[in-house]
């Protein structure tokens, strides 16, 4: 651990890439971990595509029911999220690029300006036709009141959570910010991601090519492990506090 702490201490501009694995210890299941949603029900991945959502009203109705009972509404940040706040207080954390939609980094106290939500957030809805954006709570109230698939109040279009589904492009500005952050860091810390989803996973290669040291903290192997100077497999809620409070 001493070598790892030295690597972290030597870095002056750190960028974190976080994934679903940092929130499993807050009670939000990941997709591809041993207890992940897709590991347990492989067929459910198909329902996460934009095409299935737009073409099949039944998929939308099921999605709204799933949103009503999503664990994110009651989840609290865990010690891993809080450790990144401690790291930020040292003045060396430039950004947290997160694939998570749960806002737990911000809830833990990370500066919202430094959190780049690559895959959006479940706390808002967006209309797929006119782009009207509103708090998710409004749509969930309508579902509870008896609208199983509430349409956009402005144009009648299909409403969806403001998250990126398979087959949906990332916001260009958001991706650009993430790329700039990883290309100017000296340490990239990957926390809780299988690095199976592009373009998020490709940010690791981008950082390495720009000269950053890569540290991967993930319970299972990733396709980018060969680029990492340090690989740690311990549970993040124990590991990150130990790294940031040596
Ligand atoms: P993933 O499910 O593909 O991979 C998560 C990885 O984290 C796995 O390799 C697993 O072994 C590891 N892991 C799980 N718990 C861990 C722990 N406590 N300590 C260390 N490692 C742990 O997740 P991903 O790479 O983020 O990609 C999934 C996609 O699904 C993302 O695009 C994300 O937007 C979305 N998603 C988000 C949430 C969330 O917001 N919390 C939850 C599920 C999925």
Coordinates of C-alpha atoms and ligand atoms in Angstrom, one line a residue:
X1 CA 0.0 0.0 0.0
X2 CA 2.9 2.4 0.6
X3 CA 3.9 2.4 -3.1
X4 CA 0.3 3.1 -4.0
X5 CA 0.0 6.0 -1.5
X6 CA 3.2 7.4 -2.9
X7 CA 1.8 7.3 -6.4
X8 CA -1.3 9.2 -5.2
X9 CA 0.7 11.7 -3.1
X10 CA 2.9 12.5 -6.1
X11 CA 0.0 13.4 -8.3
X12 CA -1.0 17.1 -8.6
X13 CA -3.9 16.8 -11.0
X14 CA -6.1 13.8 -10.5
X15 CA -9.1 12.8 -12.5
X16 CA -11.4 10.1 -11.2
X17 CA -13.5 7.9 -13.6
X18 CA -16.2 6.4 -11.6
X19 CA -18.7 3.6 -12.4
X20 CA -21.6 1.7 -10.9
X21 CA -19.2 -0.2 -8.6
X22 CA -18.6 2.8 -6.4
X23 CA -22.4 2.8 -5.5
X24 CA -23.0 -0.9 -4.9
X25 CA -22.1 -0.4 -1.3
X26 CA -24.8 2.3 -1.2
X27 CA -27.4 -0.4 -2.2
X28 CA -27.5 0.4 -5.9
X29 CA -26.7 -2.7 -7.9
X30 CA -24.2 -2.5 -10.8
X31 CA -24.8 -4.1 -14.2
X32 CA -21.9 -6.5 -14.7
X33 CA -20.5 -7.3 -11.2
X34 CA -21.2 -10.7 -9.6
X35 CA -24.6 -9.5 -8.3
X36 CA -25.2 -7.1 -11.2
X37 CA -28.6 -6.7 -12.8
X38 CA -27.4 -8.1 -16.2
X39 CA -25.4 -10.9 -14.6
X40 CA -28.5 -12.1 -12.9
X41 CA -30.9 -11.4 -15.8
X42 CA -28.9 -11.3 -19.1
X43 CA -32.1 -10.6 -21.2
X44 CA -32.7 -7.3 -19.4
X45 CA -29.9 -5.5 -21.2
X46 CA -32.0 -5.4 -24.4
X47 CA -34.6 -3.3 -22.6
X48 CA -32.0 -0.6 -21.9
X49 CA -31.8 0.4 -25.6
X50 CA -33.3 3.7 -26.9
X51 CA -34.9 1.7 -29.7
X52 CA -36.8 -0.6 -27.4
X53 CA -37.9 2.4 -25.4
X54 CA -39.2 4.4 -28.3
X55 CA -40.8 1.5 -30.2
X56 CA -42.4 -0.5 -27.4
X57 CA -45.0 1.2 -25.1
X58 CA -44.7 -1.9 -22.8
X59 CA -41.0 -1.2 -22.3
X60 CA -41.8 2.4 -21.4
X61 CA -44.5 1.3 -18.9
X62 CA -42.0 -1.1 -17.3
X63 CA -39.3 1.5 -17.2
X64 CA -41.6 4.0 -15.4
X65 CA -42.5 1.3 -12.8
X66 CA -38.8 0.6 -12.3
X67 CA -38.1 4.3 -11.9
X68 CA -40.8 4.5 -9.2
X69 CA -39.0 1.9 -7.0
X70 CA -35.4 2.7 -8.1
X71 CA -33.0 2.3 -5.1
X72 CA -31.4 5.7 -6.0
X73 CA -34.2 7.6 -4.2
X74 CA -33.2 6.3 -0.8
X75 CA -29.5 5.7 -1.4
X76 CA -26.9 7.5 0.7
X77 CA -23.2 8.1 -0.2
X78 CA -20.8 5.5 1.2
X79 CA -17.2 5.9 2.5
X80 CA -15.9 5.6 -1.1
X81 CA -17.8 8.7 -2.3
X82 CA -16.8 10.6 0.9
X83 CA -13.1 9.7 0.4
X84 CA -13.2 11.5 -3.0
X85 CA -14.5 14.6 -1.1
X86 CA -11.5 14.3 1.2
X87 CA -9.2 14.0 -1.9
X88 CA -10.9 17.1 -3.4
X89 CA -10.1 19.1 -0.2
X90 CA -6.4 18.5 -0.9
X91 CA -6.8 20.7 -4.0
X92 CA -5.5 18.0 -6.3
X93 CA -8.7 16.6 -7.7
X94 CA -9.5 18.2 -11.0
X95 CA -12.6 16.3 -11.9
X96 CA -14.8 13.3 -11.3
X97 CA -16.0 11.9 -14.6
X98 CA -18.9 9.6 -13.6
X99 CA -20.9 7.1 -15.6
X100 CA -23.3 7.0 -12.7
X101 CA -26.7 8.6 -12.8
X102 CA -27.3 8.6 -9.1
X103 CA -25.8 12.0 -8.0
X104 CA -24.2 10.3 -5.0
X105 CA -20.9 12.2 -5.6
X106 CA -22.7 15.5 -5.3
X107 CA -24.8 14.2 -2.3
X108 CA -21.5 13.2 -0.6
X109 CA -20.2 16.8 -1.0
X110 CA -18.2 16.8 -4.1
X111 CA -18.2 20.1 -5.9
X112 CA -21.0 19.8 -8.5
X113 CA -18.9 21.9 -10.9
X114 CA -16.2 19.2 -10.9
X115 CA -18.6 16.3 -11.4
X116 CA -19.0 15.5 -15.1
X117 CA -22.1 13.3 -15.6
X118 CA -21.2 11.4 -18.7
X119 CA -24.4 9.4 -18.8
X120 CA -26.7 12.1 -17.5
X121 CA -28.9 11.9 -14.4
X122 CA -32.1 10.0 -13.3
X123 CA -33.1 13.1 -11.3
X124 CA -34.5 14.8 -14.5
X125 CA -36.7 13.8 -17.4
X126 CA -36.2 14.9 -21.0
X127 CA -38.7 14.9 -23.9
X128 CA -37.3 12.9 -26.8
X129 CA -39.1 15.2 -29.3
X130 CA -38.8 18.8 -28.0
X131 CA -36.1 18.4 -25.4
X132 CA -38.2 19.9 -22.6
X133 CA -36.4 19.1 -19.3
X134 CA -38.1 18.8 -15.9
X135 CA -37.5 17.3 -12.5
X136 CA -38.1 13.5 -12.4
X137 CA -40.4 13.9 -9.3
X138 CA -43.0 15.6 -11.5
X139 CA -43.3 12.7 -13.9
X140 CA -43.2 10.1 -11.1
X141 CA -46.2 12.0 -9.4
X142 CA -48.1 11.6 -12.7
X143 CA -47.3 7.8 -12.9
X144 CA -48.5 7.4 -9.3
X145 CA -51.7 9.4 -10.2
X146 CA -52.5 6.8 -12.9
X147 CA -50.6 7.8 -16.1
X148 CA -48.5 4.6 -16.9
X149 CA -46.5 6.3 -19.6
X150 CA -46.8 10.1 -19.1
X151 CA -46.2 12.1 -22.3
X152 CA -44.4 15.5 -22.6
X153 CA -46.6 18.3 -21.3
X154 CA -45.3 20.7 -23.9
X155 CA -45.5 18.6 -27.2
X156 CA -47.0 15.2 -26.3
X157 CA -43.7 13.5 -27.1
X158 CA -42.1 10.5 -25.4
X159 CA -40.6 11.3 -21.9
X160 CA -37.5 9.5 -20.7
X161 CA -35.1 9.9 -17.8
X162 CA -32.3 12.3 -18.7
X163 CA -29.9 9.3 -18.9
X164 CA -28.0 7.8 -21.8
X165 CA -29.5 4.5 -23.1
X166 CA -27.7 2.1 -25.5
X167 CA -28.0 3.6 -29.0
X168 CA -28.2 7.1 -27.7
X169 CA -25.4 9.7 -28.2
X170 CA -23.6 11.4 -25.3
X171 CA -24.0 15.1 -25.0
X172 CA -21.1 16.5 -27.1
X173 CA -20.2 19.3 -24.6
X174 CA -20.1 16.9 -21.7
X175 CA -17.9 14.4 -23.6
X176 CA -15.6 17.2 -24.6
X177 CA -15.2 18.4 -21.0
X178 CA -14.4 14.8 -20.0
X179 CA -11.8 14.4 -22.7
X180 CA -10.1 17.7 -21.8
X181 CA -10.0 16.7 -18.1
X182 CA -8.4 13.3 -18.8
X183 CA -5.9 14.7 -21.3
X184 CA -4.6 17.2 -18.8
X185 CA -4.4 15.0 -15.7
X186 CA -1.2 13.3 -14.3
X187 CA -3.2 10.5 -12.5
X188 CA -6.3 8.8 -13.7
X189 CA -8.1 6.9 -10.9
X190 CA -10.7 4.4 -12.2
X191 CA -13.1 3.4 -9.5
X192 CA -15.8 0.7 -9.9
X193 CA -16.1 0.4 -13.6
X194 CA -15.9 -2.7 -15.8
X195 CA -14.7 -0.4 -18.6
X196 CA -17.0 -2.2 -21.0
X197 CA -19.0 0.8 -22.2
X198 CA -17.6 3.2 -24.8
X199 CA -16.8 6.1 -25.1
X200 CA -16.4 6.2 -21.3
X201 CA -13.9 3.4 -21.2
X202 CA -11.8 4.9 -24.0
X203 CA -11.0 7.9 -21.7
X204 CA -8.5 5.6 -20.0
X205 CA -6.5 5.1 -23.2
X206 CA -6.7 8.8 -23.9
X207 CA -5.3 9.6 -20.4
X208 CA -2.5 7.1 -20.8
X209 CA -1.5 8.4 -24.2
X210 CA -1.4 11.9 -22.9
X211 CA 1.1 10.7 -20.2
X212 CA -1.1 10.1 -17.2
X213 CA -0.4 7.3 -14.7
X214 CA -3.4 5.0 -14.6
X215 CA -4.6 3.4 -11.3
X216 CA -7.5 1.0 -11.6
X217 CA -9.5 0.2 -8.5
X218 CA -12.1 -2.5 -9.5
X219 CA -13.1 -5.8 -8.1
X220 CA -12.9 -7.6 -11.4
X221 CA -10.5 -7.4 -14.4
X222 CA -11.1 -4.8 -17.1
X223 CA -9.9 -4.6 -20.8
X224 CA -7.7 -1.7 -19.8
X225 CA -5.7 -3.4 -17.0
X226 CA -2.6 -3.5 -19.2
X227 CA -2.5 0.3 -19.2
X228 CA -2.5 0.5 -15.4
X229 CA 0.6 1.1 -13.3
X230 CA -1.5 0.0 -10.2
X231 CA -4.4 -2.4 -10.0
X232 CA -6.4 -2.8 -6.7
X233 CA -9.2 -5.3 -6.2
X234 CA -10.4 -4.4 -2.7
X235 CA -14.0 -3.2 -1.9
X236 CA -14.0 0.5 -2.7
X237 CA -15.7 1.6 0.6
X238 CA -12.6 0.3 2.4
X239 CA -10.0 1.0 -0.2
X240 CA -10.6 4.6 -1.1
X241 CA -10.7 5.9 2.6
X242 CA -7.4 4.0 3.1
X243 CA -5.9 5.7 0.1
X244 CA -7.0 9.2 0.8
X245 CA -6.4 9.1 4.6
X246 CA -3.1 7.1 4.7
Ligands
LIG1 P1 -20.5 -2.2 -14.6 O1 -21.7 -2.8 -13.9 O2 -20.3 -2.6 -16.0 O3 -19.2 -2.5 -13.7 C1 -19.1 -2.3 -12.4 C2 -17.8 -2.9 -11.9 O4 -17.6 -2.5 -10.5 C3 -17.7 -4.4 -12.0 O5 -16.5 -4.7 -12.7 C4 -17.6 -4.8 -10.5 O6 -16.7 -5.9 -10.4 C5 -17.0 -3.6 -9.8 N1 -17.5 -3.5 -8.4 C6 -18.8 -3.6 -8.0 N2 -18.8 -3.3 -6.7 C7 -17.6 -3.0 -6.3 C8 -17.0 -2.6 -5.1 N3 -17.7 -2.5 -4.0 N4 -15.6 -2.4 -5.0 C9 -14.9 -2.5 -6.1 N5 -15.4 -2.9 -7.3 C10 -16.7 -3.1 -7.4 O7 -20.7 -0.6 -14.4 P2 -20.1 0.6 -15.3 O8 -18.7 0.2 -15.8 O9 -20.3 1.8 -14.5 O10 -21.1 0.6 -16.6 C11 -22.5 0.4 -16.4 C12 -23.4 1.5 -17.0 O11 -24.6 1.4 -16.3 C13 -22.9 2.9 -16.8 O12 -23.0 3.4 -18.1 C14 -23.8 3.5 -15.8 O13 -24.3 4.7 -16.4 C15 -25.0 2.6 -15.6 N6 -25.3 2.3 -14.2 C16 -25.3 3.3 -13.3 C17 -25.6 3.0 -11.9 C18 -25.5 4.1 -10.9 O14 -25.7 5.3 -11.2 N7 -25.2 3.8 -9.6 C19 -25.9 1.7 -11.6 C20 -25.9 0.7 -12.6 C21 -25.6 1.0 -13.9

